[in-house]
Amino acid sequence: MTVSRDPSAGALAGLRVVDAATLFAGPMAATHLGDLGADVIKVEHPRRPDPARTHGAAKDGVNLWWKTLGRNKRTVTADLGSDGGRAVFRALAATADVVIENFRPGTLERWGLGYDVLSADNPGLVLARVTGFGQIGPYRSRPGFGTLAEAMSGFAAMTGEPDGPPTLPPFGLADGIASLATAFAITATLSTRERTGQGQVVDVAIVEPILAMLGPQITRWDQLRTVQPRTGNRSASNAPRNTYRTRDGHWVAVSTSAQSIAERVVRLVGRPDLAERPWFAHGADRARHADELDEAVGGWIAQRTRDEVMAAFEEAQAAAAPVYDAADIVADPQFRALGTIHEITDPELGPTLMQGPLFRLSGHDGVIRFTGRPHGADTDEVLRELGFSPDRVATLRAEGAV
């Protein structure tokens, strides 16, 4: 699809965001805001770039994850531990609507860059602080990666096969959820600022948003003193619910959260008698008979190709989906219709595919204006915008401050 490069496009056009965070949760929140038109300025240490630039796969030495995570961000360097770097950061924050950071609690204050200082320069500033465990409490100073949040939130304990170990996701799930919570909190705070003129501090603990997504596990413990067990691909609330292998070696996922869908599935696979069993009328009772249901559904699917299975499920108005990898996603007509995958011309990689913004808006669709930029590529341009003279920039460079 054709992607607009108009910097004024987007629902958040005119908003300035300083992304001083590293790795994933905070920077990803800034990416979401940049996709909606915000002017995002990424601040990195002059000699220690964001470690995200080295995570994951690379092509000819060019990191691919950064091309997505760093998109729509101008990149600036500043050593916040130096006087010159702090001056640059204060100048940036004074012109910003939002600053996102994920230093350990107390670090900005130690540098003389706490919210009291930044808000004195800019009373409307929103400071979003994204850490593993929040700004208060006994764990506040612990390193806080998403993996730890996936463990402590209860996610790992309920994920995996019943007789297997707790299972972690193969990607930054907790970070991704926290990034959405951070972007949501920022936009809510900006709405408040419209009425009051005052900014405020957003405190996001990465462990909390994923905990909120995991359903009523806390209420269940409080009321029943039971915890959700690991059930693999099955559900304790309904069945059949699993992944099943097709005759041609593919996998499909089947869900029967609704009673009517469960009835359609067993009729489709030639077992209408199952719908007459007393236990079939309730999802939790069906889940206790998952072996019998999986045998019926899995046996039927195993005799057919993926295309045959999907066509039959669609005709029966039953719920199934193919288990996709990236190649399948790029080729799928529904993703094409939605415009989910964008093609961007990157200076280093050439034409490059990546997933686009999270949703569509009828008035201001999200845009990818450019892919992740090299480390410090826009330092001179941004400092010039802030009023720093060429001589002052040269001095800062000589000092190692930028």
XYZ file of C-alpha atoms in Angstrom:
402
model
C 0.000 0.000 0.000
C 1.064 3.617 -0.436
C 2.129 5.244 2.837
C 1.889 8.983 3.390
C 5.091 10.777 4.327
C 3.325 14.015 5.281
C 4.618 14.823 8.795
C 1.415 16.751 9.592
C -0.741 13.649 9.032
C -2.119 11.667 11.913
C -4.410 12.124 14.899
C -1.478 13.163 17.125
C 0.167 15.543 14.649
C 1.693 18.475 16.522
C 2.487 16.392 19.609
C 6.163 16.153 20.558
C 7.382 13.047 22.387
C 10.882 12.542 23.770
C 11.679 8.820 23.934
C 14.481 8.448 26.472
C 13.675 4.801 27.236
C 15.526 1.692 26.100
C 14.605 -1.783 24.878
C 10.915 -2.386 24.478
C 7.995 -1.245 26.665
C 8.742 2.486 26.755
C 10.116 2.752 23.219
C 7.190 0.757 21.831
C 4.749 3.175 23.474
C 6.576 5.989 21.681
C 6.298 4.033 18.421
C 2.514 3.824 18.818
C 2.351 7.591 19.329
C 4.653 8.210 16.363
C 2.481 6.040 14.132
C -0.388 8.430 14.884
C 1.625 11.458 13.791
C 3.528 12.551 16.893
C 7.020 13.991 16.391
C 9.077 11.461 18.356
C 12.679 12.267 19.246
C 14.679 9.269 20.398
C 17.454 10.126 22.896
C 20.325 7.648 23.248
C 23.691 7.700 24.949
C 26.424 8.809 22.491
C 28.509 5.695 23.076
C 25.937 3.172 24.310
C 22.998 3.004 21.892
C 19.682 1.448 22.831
C 20.371 -2.320 23.161
C 17.270 -2.935 21.021
C 19.452 -2.036 18.042
C 21.248 -5.366 18.474
C 18.308 -7.653 19.338
C 17.016 -10.263 16.936
C 17.834 -10.892 13.303
C 20.001 -8.715 11.082
C 20.653 -8.527 7.340
C 24.164 -7.556 6.245
C 24.713 -6.053 9.675
C 21.482 -4.040 9.605
C 19.242 -4.817 12.578
C 15.673 -5.608 11.484
C 13.867 -5.192 14.819
C 15.103 -1.617 15.100
C 13.672 -0.745 11.686
C 10.195 -1.366 13.136
C 10.697 -0.251 16.747
C 12.583 2.887 15.723
C 10.247 3.968 12.948
C 8.859 7.518 12.942
C 11.572 8.597 15.417
C 14.286 11.149 14.881
C 17.431 10.055 16.713
C 19.540 12.274 18.973
C 22.440 11.484 21.283
C 22.966 12.992 24.738
C 24.919 11.792 27.767
C 22.547 12.679 30.617
C 25.369 12.113 33.079
C 27.197 15.175 31.694
C 26.389 18.860 32.081
C 26.113 19.312 28.333
C 23.873 16.289 27.887
C 21.599 17.459 30.684
C 21.333 20.869 29.029
C 20.280 19.195 25.789
C 17.717 17.047 27.592
C 16.217 19.997 29.476
C 15.932 21.920 26.226
C 14.179 18.985 24.609
C 11.810 18.479 27.542
C 10.968 22.168 27.585
C 9.569 21.852 24.041
C 7.915 18.464 24.543
C 4.421 17.348 25.443
C 5.606 13.941 26.662
C 8.841 12.430 27.947
C 9.053 8.625 28.223
C 11.831 7.127 30.362
C 12.641 3.795 31.982
C 15.660 4.488 34.162
C 15.679 2.963 37.616
C 13.630 5.078 40.043
C 15.662 7.999 41.335
C 18.049 8.148 38.378
C 16.549 11.241 36.738
C 16.453 12.926 40.135
C 20.124 12.123 40.728
C 20.947 13.790 37.421
C 18.950 16.870 38.368
C 16.271 16.015 35.778
C 13.365 15.008 38.033
C 9.815 16.032 37.305
C 10.114 19.005 39.646
C 12.874 20.416 37.443
C 11.354 19.485 34.083
C 7.863 20.715 34.977
C 9.267 24.011 36.264
C 10.504 24.562 32.705
C 7.324 23.119 31.160
C 4.254 22.876 33.453
C 2.254 20.964 30.865
C 4.796 18.179 30.505
C 3.674 14.555 30.874
C 6.451 12.338 32.223
C 5.771 8.638 31.591
C 7.950 6.395 33.756
C 8.013 2.751 32.664
C 9.823 0.301 34.945
C 9.518 -3.330 35.916
C 7.940 -2.740 39.322
C 6.949 0.934 39.470
C 8.291 3.942 41.317
C 7.452 2.747 44.842
C 7.675 -0.447 46.887
C 10.440 -2.853 47.925
C 11.170 -4.003 44.347
C 11.330 -0.518 42.794
C 15.090 -0.667 42.181
C 15.207 -4.187 40.767
C 16.009 -4.626 37.057
C 12.617 -5.084 35.436
C 12.522 -6.902 32.120
C 9.298 -8.206 30.593
C 10.333 -11.797 31.279
C 10.184 -11.109 35.007
C 6.712 -9.625 34.607
C 5.561 -12.686 32.675
C 6.766 -14.811 35.570
C 5.428 -12.723 38.450
C 2.063 -11.839 36.877
C 0.902 -15.462 36.861
C 1.166 -15.766 33.081
C 3.961 -18.357 33.077
C 2.311 -20.389 35.839
C -0.839 -20.896 33.742
C 0.933 -21.377 30.397
C 2.262 -24.697 29.085
C 1.319 -28.351 29.147
C -0.191 -29.761 32.371
C 2.818 -31.977 33.061
C 5.382 -29.476 31.770
C 7.182 -26.476 33.249
C 5.807 -22.923 33.398
C 6.236 -21.475 29.922
C 7.447 -18.052 28.812
C 6.447 -16.478 25.478
C 9.068 -16.314 22.703
C 8.647 -12.533 22.350
C 8.159 -9.475 24.564
C 4.549 -10.064 25.545
C 4.592 -8.159 28.843
C 6.538 -5.319 27.235
C 4.036 -5.100 24.388
C 1.056 -5.010 26.731
C 2.808 -2.407 28.894
C 3.496 -0.292 25.809
C -0.220 -0.165 25.030
C -1.027 0.701 28.645
C 1.588 3.471 28.572
C 0.264 4.967 25.342
C -3.278 4.785 26.751
C -2.200 6.454 30.003
C -0.393 9.207 28.105
C -3.378 10.029 25.924
C -5.662 10.010 28.986
C -3.297 12.405 30.749
C -3.146 14.670 27.713
C -6.939 14.801 27.753
C -6.800 15.947 31.375
C -4.202 18.558 30.455
C -6.632 20.030 27.952
C -8.873 20.937 30.898
C -6.288 21.877 33.511
C -3.217 22.976 31.590
C -1.104 20.863 33.910
C 0.943 17.811 33.090
C 1.539 14.926 35.459
C 3.590 11.792 36.036
C 2.497 8.431 34.605
C 3.843 5.454 36.587
C 3.651 2.168 34.650
C 4.957 -1.026 36.261
C 5.406 -3.594 33.480
C 4.146 -6.337 35.802
C 0.691 -4.741 36.193
C -0.806 -4.458 32.662
C -0.176 -8.138 31.875
C -1.678 -9.060 35.241
C -4.790 -7.107 34.278
C -5.062 -9.076 31.008
C -5.071 -12.495 32.680
C -8.694 -12.519 33.755
C -10.145 -13.143 37.213
C -7.255 -15.160 38.648
C -7.036 -12.896 41.713
C -10.784 -13.000 42.322
C -10.745 -16.761 41.849
C -8.025 -17.112 44.469
C -9.841 -14.765 46.822
C -13.191 -16.499 46.547
C -12.276 -20.143 45.901
C -8.639 -20.461 46.987
C -7.808 -22.165 43.690
C -5.398 -21.196 40.923
C -5.796 -21.661 37.196
C -3.867 -24.795 36.153
C -1.793 -25.235 33.028
C -3.941 -26.801 30.317
C -1.776 -26.539 27.204
C -3.867 -25.459 24.219
C -7.048 -26.521 25.932
C -9.363 -24.284 27.926
C -10.953 -24.972 31.294
C -14.018 -23.042 30.117
C -14.977 -24.786 26.873
C -14.153 -27.550 24.410
C -13.264 -28.453 21.765
C -10.511 -25.842 21.877
C -7.141 -26.881 20.547
C -4.833 -26.961 17.543
C -5.222 -29.867 15.141
C -2.976 -31.116 12.341
C -4.343 -31.414 8.826
C -3.634 -34.120 6.277
C -1.159 -31.885 4.416
C 0.877 -31.107 7.531
C -0.584 -27.730 8.484
C -2.258 -26.782 11.751
C -5.602 -25.144 12.440
C -7.002 -23.746 15.677
C -10.610 -24.355 16.718
C -12.534 -22.353 19.310
C -16.011 -23.059 20.682
C -16.537 -20.344 23.267
C -20.179 -20.037 22.184
C -22.547 -22.978 22.656
C -23.983 -22.610 19.145
C -20.480 -22.848 17.655
C -19.723 -26.004 19.639
C -22.893 -27.609 18.262
C -21.987 -26.652 14.693
C -18.499 -28.122 15.058
C -19.628 -31.550 16.243
C -22.285 -31.684 13.538
C -19.659 -30.734 10.950
C -17.288 -33.519 12.016
C -20.071 -36.123 11.852
C -20.710 -36.461 15.581
C -24.102 -34.786 16.211
C -24.667 -37.363 18.954
C -22.161 -35.514 21.141
C -24.426 -32.479 21.251
C -27.121 -34.668 22.856
C -24.960 -35.627 25.829
C -26.071 -34.004 29.104
C -22.633 -32.532 29.675
C -22.464 -30.832 26.270
C -24.764 -27.951 27.246
C -22.169 -26.218 29.425
C -18.668 -25.116 28.413
C -16.938 -26.194 31.611
C -18.572 -29.632 31.379
C -17.434 -29.936 27.756
C -13.913 -29.078 28.892
C -13.990 -32.085 31.229
C -14.702 -34.263 28.177
C -11.957 -32.673 26.042
C -10.328 -36.033 25.211
C -13.486 -37.319 23.559
C -14.135 -34.069 21.724
C -10.526 -33.705 20.569
C -10.589 -37.236 19.206
C -13.691 -36.473 17.159
C -12.551 -33.101 15.846
C -8.886 -34.007 15.450
C -9.686 -37.231 13.627
C -11.928 -35.425 11.141
C -9.395 -32.675 10.491
C -6.528 -35.149 10.069
C -8.295 -36.632 7.029
C -8.493 -33.294 5.178
C -6.190 -30.608 3.839
C -6.056 -27.202 5.449
C -7.972 -25.638 2.574
C -10.675 -28.289 2.830
C -10.959 -27.811 6.599
C -11.210 -24.045 6.352
C -13.781 -24.188 3.571
C -15.939 -26.630 5.526
C -15.732 -24.607 8.743
C -16.627 -21.417 6.899
C -19.616 -23.042 5.221
C -20.796 -24.384 8.591
C -20.241 -20.986 10.238
C -17.990 -22.638 12.788
C -14.907 -20.949 14.228
C -11.482 -22.047 13.022
C -8.307 -20.346 11.860
C -5.133 -21.560 10.198
C -1.991 -21.377 12.318
C 0.093 -18.885 10.347
C 3.744 -17.988 10.117
C 5.010 -14.693 8.688
C 4.884 -15.912 5.074
C 1.225 -16.874 5.482
C 0.379 -13.495 7.012
C 1.909 -11.557 4.134
C -0.039 -13.627 1.588
C -3.403 -13.634 3.379
C -6.216 -11.707 1.614
C -7.770 -10.464 4.865
C -4.541 -8.831 6.007
C -4.191 -7.375 2.514
C -7.708 -5.940 2.679
C -7.022 -4.396 6.074
C -3.714 -2.940 4.912
C -2.018 -4.560 7.893
C 1.349 -4.981 6.166
C 3.072 -1.842 4.901
C 5.868 -1.620 2.387
C 8.371 1.123 3.216
C 11.510 2.079 1.334
C 14.385 1.935 3.799
C 17.710 3.624 2.882
C 19.709 0.545 3.908
C 17.348 -2.339 3.081
C 15.359 -0.955 0.163
C 11.668 -1.961 -0.046
C 10.828 -3.423 3.371
C 7.658 -4.998 4.744
C 6.501 -4.467 8.328
C 3.253 -4.474 10.245
C 1.584 -1.077 10.327
C -0.237 0.915 13.009
C -2.565 -0.942 15.342
C -5.886 0.272 13.936
C -7.563 2.455 11.343
C -9.195 5.849 11.932
C -11.715 7.317 9.501
C -10.285 10.805 9.867
C -6.544 10.420 10.480
C -5.145 7.014 9.599
C -1.817 6.037 11.132
C 1.260 6.413 8.933
C 4.814 5.125 8.744
C 6.828 8.111 7.581
C 10.239 6.440 7.807
C 11.913 3.387 9.307
C 14.321 3.224 12.240
C 17.112 5.765 11.820
C 20.839 5.306 12.500
C 22.168 6.147 15.954
C 22.287 9.936 16.413
C 21.399 10.649 12.796
C 19.297 13.720 13.612
C 21.307 15.244 16.457
C 22.471 18.319 14.545
C 19.041 18.993 13.048
C 17.206 18.750 16.374
C 19.772 20.808 18.295
C 19.563 23.460 15.616
C 15.774 23.527 16.065
C 16.326 23.996 19.807
C 18.513 27.043 19.180
C 21.952 25.506 19.735
C 24.573 27.228 17.603
C 26.986 25.221 15.439
C 29.831 26.221 17.750
C 27.886 25.026 20.800
C 27.113 21.704 19.093
C 30.775 21.283 18.188
C 31.737 21.914 21.818
C 29.210 19.357 23.052
C 30.630 16.816 20.625
C 34.171 17.507 21.731
C 33.077 17.015 25.350
C 31.373 13.724 24.492
C 28.035 15.132 25.700
C 26.350 14.328 22.366
